mmCIF file of C-alpha atoms in Angstrom:
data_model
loop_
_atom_site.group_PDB
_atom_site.id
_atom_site.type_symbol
_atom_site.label_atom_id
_atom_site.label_comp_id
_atom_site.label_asym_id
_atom_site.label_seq_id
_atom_site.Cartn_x
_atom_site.Cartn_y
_atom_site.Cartn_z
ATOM 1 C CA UNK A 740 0.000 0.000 0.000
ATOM 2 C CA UNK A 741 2.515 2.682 1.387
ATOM 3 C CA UNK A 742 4.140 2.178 -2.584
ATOM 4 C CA UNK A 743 1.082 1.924 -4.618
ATOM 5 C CA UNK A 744 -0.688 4.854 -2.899
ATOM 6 C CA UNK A 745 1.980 7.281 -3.435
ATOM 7 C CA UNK A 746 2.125 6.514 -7.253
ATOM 8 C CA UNK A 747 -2.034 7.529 -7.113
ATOM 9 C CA UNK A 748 -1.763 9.997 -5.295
ATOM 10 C CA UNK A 749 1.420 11.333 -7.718
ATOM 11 C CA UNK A 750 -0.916 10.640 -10.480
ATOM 12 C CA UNK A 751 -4.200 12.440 -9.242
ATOM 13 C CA UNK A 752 -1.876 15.402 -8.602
ATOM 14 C CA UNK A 753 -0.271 15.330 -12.324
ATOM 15 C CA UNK A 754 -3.761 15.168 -13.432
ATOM 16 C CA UNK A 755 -4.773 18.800 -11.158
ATOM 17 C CA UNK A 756 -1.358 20.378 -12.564
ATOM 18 C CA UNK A 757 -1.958 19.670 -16.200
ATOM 19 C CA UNK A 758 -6.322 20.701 -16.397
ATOM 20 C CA UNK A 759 -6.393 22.737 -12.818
ATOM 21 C CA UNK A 760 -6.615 26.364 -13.126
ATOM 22 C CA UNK A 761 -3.425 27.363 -10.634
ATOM 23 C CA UNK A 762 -5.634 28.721 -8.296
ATOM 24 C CA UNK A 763 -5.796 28.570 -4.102
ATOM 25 C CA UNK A 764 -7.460 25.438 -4.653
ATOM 26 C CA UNK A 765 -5.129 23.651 -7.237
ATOM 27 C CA UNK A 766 -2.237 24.317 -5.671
ATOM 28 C CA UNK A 767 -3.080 23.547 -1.856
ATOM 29 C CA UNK A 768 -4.235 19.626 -3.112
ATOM 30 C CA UNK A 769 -1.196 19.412 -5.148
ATOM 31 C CA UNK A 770 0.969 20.384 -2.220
ATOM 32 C CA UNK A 771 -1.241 17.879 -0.174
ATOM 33 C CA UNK A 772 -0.659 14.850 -2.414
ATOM 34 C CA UNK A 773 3.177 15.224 -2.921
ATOM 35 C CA UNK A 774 3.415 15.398 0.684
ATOM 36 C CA UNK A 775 1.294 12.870 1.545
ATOM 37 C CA UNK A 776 3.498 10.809 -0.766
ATOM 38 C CA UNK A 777 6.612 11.417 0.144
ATOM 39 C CA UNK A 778 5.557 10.602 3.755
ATOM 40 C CA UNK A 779 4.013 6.986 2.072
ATOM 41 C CA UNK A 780 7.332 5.971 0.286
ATOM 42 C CA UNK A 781 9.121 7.343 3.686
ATOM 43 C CA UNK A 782 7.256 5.097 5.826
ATOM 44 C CA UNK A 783 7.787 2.416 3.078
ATOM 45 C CA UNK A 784 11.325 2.785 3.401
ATOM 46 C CA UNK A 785 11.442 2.537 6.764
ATOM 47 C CA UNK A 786 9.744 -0.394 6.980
ATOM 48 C CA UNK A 787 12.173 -1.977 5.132
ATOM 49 C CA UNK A 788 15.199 -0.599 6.681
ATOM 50 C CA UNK A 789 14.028 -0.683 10.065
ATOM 51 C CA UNK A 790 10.679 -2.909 10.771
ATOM 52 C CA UNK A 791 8.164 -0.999 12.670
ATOM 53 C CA UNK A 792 6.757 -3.382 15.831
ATOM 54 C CA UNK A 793 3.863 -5.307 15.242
ATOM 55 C CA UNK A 794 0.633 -3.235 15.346
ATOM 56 C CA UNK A 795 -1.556 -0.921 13.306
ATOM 57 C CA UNK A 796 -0.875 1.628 16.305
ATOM 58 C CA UNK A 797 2.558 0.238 17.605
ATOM 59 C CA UNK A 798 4.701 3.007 19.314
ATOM 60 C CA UNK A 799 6.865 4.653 16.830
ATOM 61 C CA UNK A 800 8.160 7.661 15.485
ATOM 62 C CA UNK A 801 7.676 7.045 11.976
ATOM 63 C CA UNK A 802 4.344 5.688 12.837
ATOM 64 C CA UNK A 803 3.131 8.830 14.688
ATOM 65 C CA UNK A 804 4.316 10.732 11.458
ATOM 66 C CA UNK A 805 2.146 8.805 8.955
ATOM 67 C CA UNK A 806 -1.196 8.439 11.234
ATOM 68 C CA UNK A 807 -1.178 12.356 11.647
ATOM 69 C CA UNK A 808 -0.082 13.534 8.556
ATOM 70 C CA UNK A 809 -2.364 10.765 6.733
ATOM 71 C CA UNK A 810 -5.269 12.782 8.864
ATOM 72 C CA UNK A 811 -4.077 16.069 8.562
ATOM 73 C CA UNK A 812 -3.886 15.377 5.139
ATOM 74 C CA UNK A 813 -7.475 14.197 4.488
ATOM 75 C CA UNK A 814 -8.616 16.974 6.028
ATOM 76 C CA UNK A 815 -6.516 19.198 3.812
ATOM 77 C CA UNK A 816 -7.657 17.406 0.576
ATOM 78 C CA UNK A 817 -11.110 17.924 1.241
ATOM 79 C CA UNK A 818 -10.873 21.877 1.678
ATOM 80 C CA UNK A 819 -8.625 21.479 -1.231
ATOM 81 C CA UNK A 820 -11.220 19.780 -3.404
ATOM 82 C CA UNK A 821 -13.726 22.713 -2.232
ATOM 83 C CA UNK A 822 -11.617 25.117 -3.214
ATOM 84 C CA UNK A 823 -12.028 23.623 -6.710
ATOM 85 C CA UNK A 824 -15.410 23.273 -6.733
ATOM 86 C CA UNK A 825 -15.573 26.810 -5.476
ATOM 87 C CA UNK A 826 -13.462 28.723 -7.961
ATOM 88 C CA UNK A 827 -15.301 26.490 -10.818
ATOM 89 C CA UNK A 828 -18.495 27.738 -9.871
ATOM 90 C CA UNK A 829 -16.754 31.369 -9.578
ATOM 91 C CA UNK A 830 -15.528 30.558 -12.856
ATOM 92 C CA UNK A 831 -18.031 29.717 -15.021
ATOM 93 C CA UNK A 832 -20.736 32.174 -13.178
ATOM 94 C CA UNK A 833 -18.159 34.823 -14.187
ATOM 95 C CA UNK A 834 -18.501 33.443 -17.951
ATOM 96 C CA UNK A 835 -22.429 33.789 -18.055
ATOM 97 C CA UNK A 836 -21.948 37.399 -17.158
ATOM 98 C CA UNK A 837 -19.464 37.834 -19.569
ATOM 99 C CA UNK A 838 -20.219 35.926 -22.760
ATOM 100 C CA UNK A 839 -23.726 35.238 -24.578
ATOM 101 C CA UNK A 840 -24.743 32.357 -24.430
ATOM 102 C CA UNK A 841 -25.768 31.791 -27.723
ATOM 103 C CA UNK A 842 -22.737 32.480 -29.681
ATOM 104 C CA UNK A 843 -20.208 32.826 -26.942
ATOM 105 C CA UNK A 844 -19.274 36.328 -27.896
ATOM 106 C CA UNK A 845 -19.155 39.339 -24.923
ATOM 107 C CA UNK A 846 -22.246 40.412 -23.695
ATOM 108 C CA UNK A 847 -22.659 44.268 -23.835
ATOM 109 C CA UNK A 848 -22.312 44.726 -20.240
ATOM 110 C CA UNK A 849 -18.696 42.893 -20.649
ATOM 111 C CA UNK A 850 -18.097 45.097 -23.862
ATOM 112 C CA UNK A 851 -18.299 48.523 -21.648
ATOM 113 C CA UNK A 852 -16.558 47.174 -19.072
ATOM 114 C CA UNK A 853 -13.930 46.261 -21.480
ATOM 115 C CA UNK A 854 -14.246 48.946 -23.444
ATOM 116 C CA UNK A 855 -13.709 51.541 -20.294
ATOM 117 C CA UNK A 856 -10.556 49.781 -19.826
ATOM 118 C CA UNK A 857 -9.205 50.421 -23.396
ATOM 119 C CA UNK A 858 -10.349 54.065 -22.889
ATOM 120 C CA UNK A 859 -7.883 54.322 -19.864
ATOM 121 C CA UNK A 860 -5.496 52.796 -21.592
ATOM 122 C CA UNK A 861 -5.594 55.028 -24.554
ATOM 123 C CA UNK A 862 -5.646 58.086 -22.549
ATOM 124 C CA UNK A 863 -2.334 56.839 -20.205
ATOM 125 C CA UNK A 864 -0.216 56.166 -23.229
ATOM 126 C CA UNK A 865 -1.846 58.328 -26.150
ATOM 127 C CA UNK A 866 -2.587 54.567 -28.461
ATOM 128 C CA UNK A 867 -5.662 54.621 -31.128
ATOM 129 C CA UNK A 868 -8.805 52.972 -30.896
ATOM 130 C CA UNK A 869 -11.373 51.456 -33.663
ATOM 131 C CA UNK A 870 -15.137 50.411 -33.216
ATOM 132 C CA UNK A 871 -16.878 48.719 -35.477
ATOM 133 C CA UNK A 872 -20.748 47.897 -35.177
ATOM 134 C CA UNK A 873 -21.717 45.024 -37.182
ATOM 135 C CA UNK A 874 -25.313 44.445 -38.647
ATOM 136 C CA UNK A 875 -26.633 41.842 -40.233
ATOM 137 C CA UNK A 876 -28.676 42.524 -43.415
ATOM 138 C CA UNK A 877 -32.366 41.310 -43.277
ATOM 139 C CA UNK A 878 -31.289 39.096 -40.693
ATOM 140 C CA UNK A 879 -35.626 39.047 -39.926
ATOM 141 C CA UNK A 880 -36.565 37.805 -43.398
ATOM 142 C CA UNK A 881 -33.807 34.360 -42.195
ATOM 143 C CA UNK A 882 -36.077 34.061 -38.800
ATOM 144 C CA UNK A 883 -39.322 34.485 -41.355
ATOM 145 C CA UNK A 884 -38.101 31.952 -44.266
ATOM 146 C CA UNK A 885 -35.946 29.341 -42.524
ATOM 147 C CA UNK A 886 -37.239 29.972 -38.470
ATOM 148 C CA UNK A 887 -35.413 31.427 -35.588
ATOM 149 C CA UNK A 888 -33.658 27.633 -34.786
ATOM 150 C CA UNK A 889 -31.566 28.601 -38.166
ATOM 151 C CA UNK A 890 -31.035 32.244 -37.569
ATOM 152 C CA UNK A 891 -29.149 31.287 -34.168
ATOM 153 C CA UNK A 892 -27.099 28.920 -36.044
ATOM 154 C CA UNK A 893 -26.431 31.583 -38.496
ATOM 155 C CA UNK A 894 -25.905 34.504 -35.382
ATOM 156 C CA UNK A 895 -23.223 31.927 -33.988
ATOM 157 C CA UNK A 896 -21.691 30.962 -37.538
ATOM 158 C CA UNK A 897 -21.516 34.478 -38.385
ATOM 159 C CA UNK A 898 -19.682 35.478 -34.889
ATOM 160 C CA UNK A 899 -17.113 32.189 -35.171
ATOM 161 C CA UNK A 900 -16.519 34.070 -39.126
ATOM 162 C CA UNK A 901 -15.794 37.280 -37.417
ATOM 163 C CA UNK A 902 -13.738 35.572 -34.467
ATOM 164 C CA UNK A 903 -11.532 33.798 -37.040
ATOM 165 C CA UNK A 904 -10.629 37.727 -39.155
ATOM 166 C CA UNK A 905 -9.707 39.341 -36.055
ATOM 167 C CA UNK A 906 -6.550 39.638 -34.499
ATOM 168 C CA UNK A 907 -6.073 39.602 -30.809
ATOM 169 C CA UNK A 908 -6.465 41.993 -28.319
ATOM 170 C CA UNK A 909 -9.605 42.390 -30.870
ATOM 171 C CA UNK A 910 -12.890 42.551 -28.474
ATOM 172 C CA UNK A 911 -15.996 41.044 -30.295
ATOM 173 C CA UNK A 912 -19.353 41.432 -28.201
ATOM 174 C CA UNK A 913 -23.024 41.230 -28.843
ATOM 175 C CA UNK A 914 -24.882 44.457 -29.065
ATOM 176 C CA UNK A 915 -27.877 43.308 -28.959
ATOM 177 C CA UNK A 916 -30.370 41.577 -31.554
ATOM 178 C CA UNK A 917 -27.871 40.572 -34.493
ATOM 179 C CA UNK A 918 -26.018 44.148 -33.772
ATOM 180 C CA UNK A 919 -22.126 43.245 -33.122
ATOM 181 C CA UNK A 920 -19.141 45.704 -31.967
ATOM 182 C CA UNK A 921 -16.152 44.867 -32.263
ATOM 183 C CA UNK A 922 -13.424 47.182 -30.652
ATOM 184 C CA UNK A 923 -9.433 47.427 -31.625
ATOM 185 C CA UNK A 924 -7.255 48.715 -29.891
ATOM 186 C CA UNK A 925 -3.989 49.798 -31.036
ATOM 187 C CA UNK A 926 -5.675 50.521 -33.961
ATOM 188 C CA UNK A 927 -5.635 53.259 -36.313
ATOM 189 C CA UNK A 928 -7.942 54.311 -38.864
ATOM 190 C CA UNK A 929 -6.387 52.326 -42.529
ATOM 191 C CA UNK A 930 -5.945 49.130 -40.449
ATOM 192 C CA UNK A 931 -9.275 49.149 -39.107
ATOM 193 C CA UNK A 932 -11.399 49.594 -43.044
ATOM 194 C CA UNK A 933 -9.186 46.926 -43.575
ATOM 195 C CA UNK A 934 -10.652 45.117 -40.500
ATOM 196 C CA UNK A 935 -14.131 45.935 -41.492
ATOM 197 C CA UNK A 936 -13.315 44.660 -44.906
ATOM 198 C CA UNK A 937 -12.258 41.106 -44.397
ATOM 199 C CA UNK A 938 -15.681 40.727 -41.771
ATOM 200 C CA UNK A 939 -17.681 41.963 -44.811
ATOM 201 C CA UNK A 940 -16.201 39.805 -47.564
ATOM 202 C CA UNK A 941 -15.879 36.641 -45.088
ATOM 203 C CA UNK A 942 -19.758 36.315 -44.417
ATOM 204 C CA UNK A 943 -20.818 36.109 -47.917
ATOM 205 C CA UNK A 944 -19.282 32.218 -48.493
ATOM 206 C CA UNK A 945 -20.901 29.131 -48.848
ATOM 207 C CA UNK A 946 -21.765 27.137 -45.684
ATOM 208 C CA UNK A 947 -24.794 25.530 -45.881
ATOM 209 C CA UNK A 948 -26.843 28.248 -43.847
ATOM 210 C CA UNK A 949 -28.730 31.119 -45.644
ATOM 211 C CA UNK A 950 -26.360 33.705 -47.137
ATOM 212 C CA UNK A 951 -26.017 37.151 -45.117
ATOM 213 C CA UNK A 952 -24.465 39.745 -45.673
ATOM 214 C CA UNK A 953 -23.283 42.607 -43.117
ATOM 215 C CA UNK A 954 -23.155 46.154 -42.861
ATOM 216 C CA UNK A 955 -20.457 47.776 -41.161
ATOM 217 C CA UNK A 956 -20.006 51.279 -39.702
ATOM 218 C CA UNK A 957 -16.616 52.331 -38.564
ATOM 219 C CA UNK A 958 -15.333 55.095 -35.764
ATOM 220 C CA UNK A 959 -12.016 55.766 -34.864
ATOM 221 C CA UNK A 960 -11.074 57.330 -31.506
ATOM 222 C CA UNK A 961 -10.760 61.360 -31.332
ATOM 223 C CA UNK A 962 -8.842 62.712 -28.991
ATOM 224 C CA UNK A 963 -8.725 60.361 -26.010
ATOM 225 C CA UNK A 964 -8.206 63.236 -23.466
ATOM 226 C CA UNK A 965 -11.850 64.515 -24.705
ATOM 227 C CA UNK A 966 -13.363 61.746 -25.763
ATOM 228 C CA UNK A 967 -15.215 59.143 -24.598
ATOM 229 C CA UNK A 968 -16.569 55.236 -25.166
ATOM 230 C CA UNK A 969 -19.638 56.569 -25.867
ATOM 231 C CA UNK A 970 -19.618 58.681 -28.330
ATOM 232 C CA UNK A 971 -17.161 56.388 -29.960
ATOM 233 C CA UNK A 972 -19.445 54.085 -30.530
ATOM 234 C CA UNK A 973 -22.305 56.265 -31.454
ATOM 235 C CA UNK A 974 -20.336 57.466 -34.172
ATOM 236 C CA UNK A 975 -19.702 53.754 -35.418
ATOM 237 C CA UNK A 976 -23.517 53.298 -35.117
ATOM 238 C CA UNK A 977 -24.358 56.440 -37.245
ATOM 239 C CA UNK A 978 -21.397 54.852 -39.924
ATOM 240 C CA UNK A 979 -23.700 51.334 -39.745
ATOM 241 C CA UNK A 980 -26.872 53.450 -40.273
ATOM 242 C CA UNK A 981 -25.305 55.541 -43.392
ATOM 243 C CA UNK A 982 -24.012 51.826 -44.909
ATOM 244 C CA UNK A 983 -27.621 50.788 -44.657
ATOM 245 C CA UNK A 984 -29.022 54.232 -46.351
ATOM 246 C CA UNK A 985 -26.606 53.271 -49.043
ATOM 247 C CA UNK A 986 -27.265 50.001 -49.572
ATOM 248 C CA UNK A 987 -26.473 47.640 -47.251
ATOM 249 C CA UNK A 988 -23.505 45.173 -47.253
ATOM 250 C CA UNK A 989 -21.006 47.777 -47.546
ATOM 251 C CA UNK A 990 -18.217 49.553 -44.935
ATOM 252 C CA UNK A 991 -19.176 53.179 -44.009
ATOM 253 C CA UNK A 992 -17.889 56.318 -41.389
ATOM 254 C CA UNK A 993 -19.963 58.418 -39.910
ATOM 255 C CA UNK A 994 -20.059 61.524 -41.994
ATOM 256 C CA UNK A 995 -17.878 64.770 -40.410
#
């Protein structure tokens, strides 16, 4: 027992380093199992070296050692294992706040939150920032024709499409309806049409759903001293209402 245990216990540790998350948790039931298995193959060793006296409880040092760290570490695992079960539950609560749960992209809540953060960033160090709001053309007459089960499928192909065009620290977030915004920062104004232009040109192929096209309007940041999130993005939703005005499935700025 005192060498089979150990190699579990080494193994149910590997398992929490490789898939756990690092956290309080993690770490304190990794600690746990290491030392709870380098007191097994201790006790193993002894026992070879220097037989213990006859007796589950038989008077010993090395025995005293195992009984209460064997205990102590029980008791240890368990708060260890609710740990994990805690900061999962933190976890993925945090994740239906944050992402839709339809296609996985940032709810708008998320989006400002994330948004304000860019803002600050842009006015500590002076660095651009691009908004893009996203619409989907006639995205009723889909829910009409084919039902609402295909428009989500084409709401979450449509987001993976976008995901795949963007480059990171890209944030993608739902609006609200089919209404996207996407927000780059680090971004100036040539690099974000082109941006805008791969999203428009990469939702028109082939896959089996309903073709749809998008309009895009586009806003770049002003002064970030002066400006603010919201008006950024007010500007990229007047751009999205002139593309529509002029057409539809087109890239547009708000006019001057």
């Amino acid at each position: 027992i005192c060498v089979a245990m150990p190699a579990l216990l080494l193994w149910q540790a590997n398992i929490i380093w490789r898939f756990g998350d690092r956290k309080l948790g993690a770490s304190l039931s990794i600690i746990v199992l290491v030392a709870l298995s380098a007191v097994m193959l201790l006790r193993a060793y002894t026992a070879v070296t220097s037989p213990l006296p006859i007796g589950l409880y038989a008077n010993s040092p090395m025995q005293t050692v195992y009984l209460g760290s064997l205990n102590f570490g029980l008791l240890l695992s368990a708060i260890g294992a609710i740990l994990m079960a805690s900061e999962r539950l933190h976890f993925e609560l945090g994740q239906l706040a944050s992402k839709d749960s339809l296609t996985n992209a940032y709810t708008r809540r998320a989006l400002f939150e994330l948004g304000e953060n860019e803002m600050a960033r842009c006015k500590r160090h002076g660095t651009a920032l691009a908004a893009l709001m996203l619409d989907l053309d006639h995205f009723k007459r889909i829910n009409d024709k084919h039902g609402h089960q295909v428009g989500d499928q084409v709401l979450i192909d449509f987001v993976q499409r976008v995901q795949a065009v963007l480059r990171r620290p890209a944030i993608l977030g739902r609006y609200g309806g089919e209404e996207f915004l996407v927000l780059l920062p680090e971004t100036g104004r040539d690099d974000a049409l082109a941006a805008a232009e791969r999203i428009r040109q990469n939702t028109t192929r082939q896959t089996g759903l309903p073709v749809c096209t998008v309009s895009v309007g586009l806003a770049c940041l002003g002064k970030p001293q002066t400006d603010t999130l919201s008006a950024l993005i007010g500007r990229a939703d007047a751009g999205l209402y002139r593309a529509k005005e002029m057409g539809r499935n087109r890239v547009e700025e708000a006019s001057p």
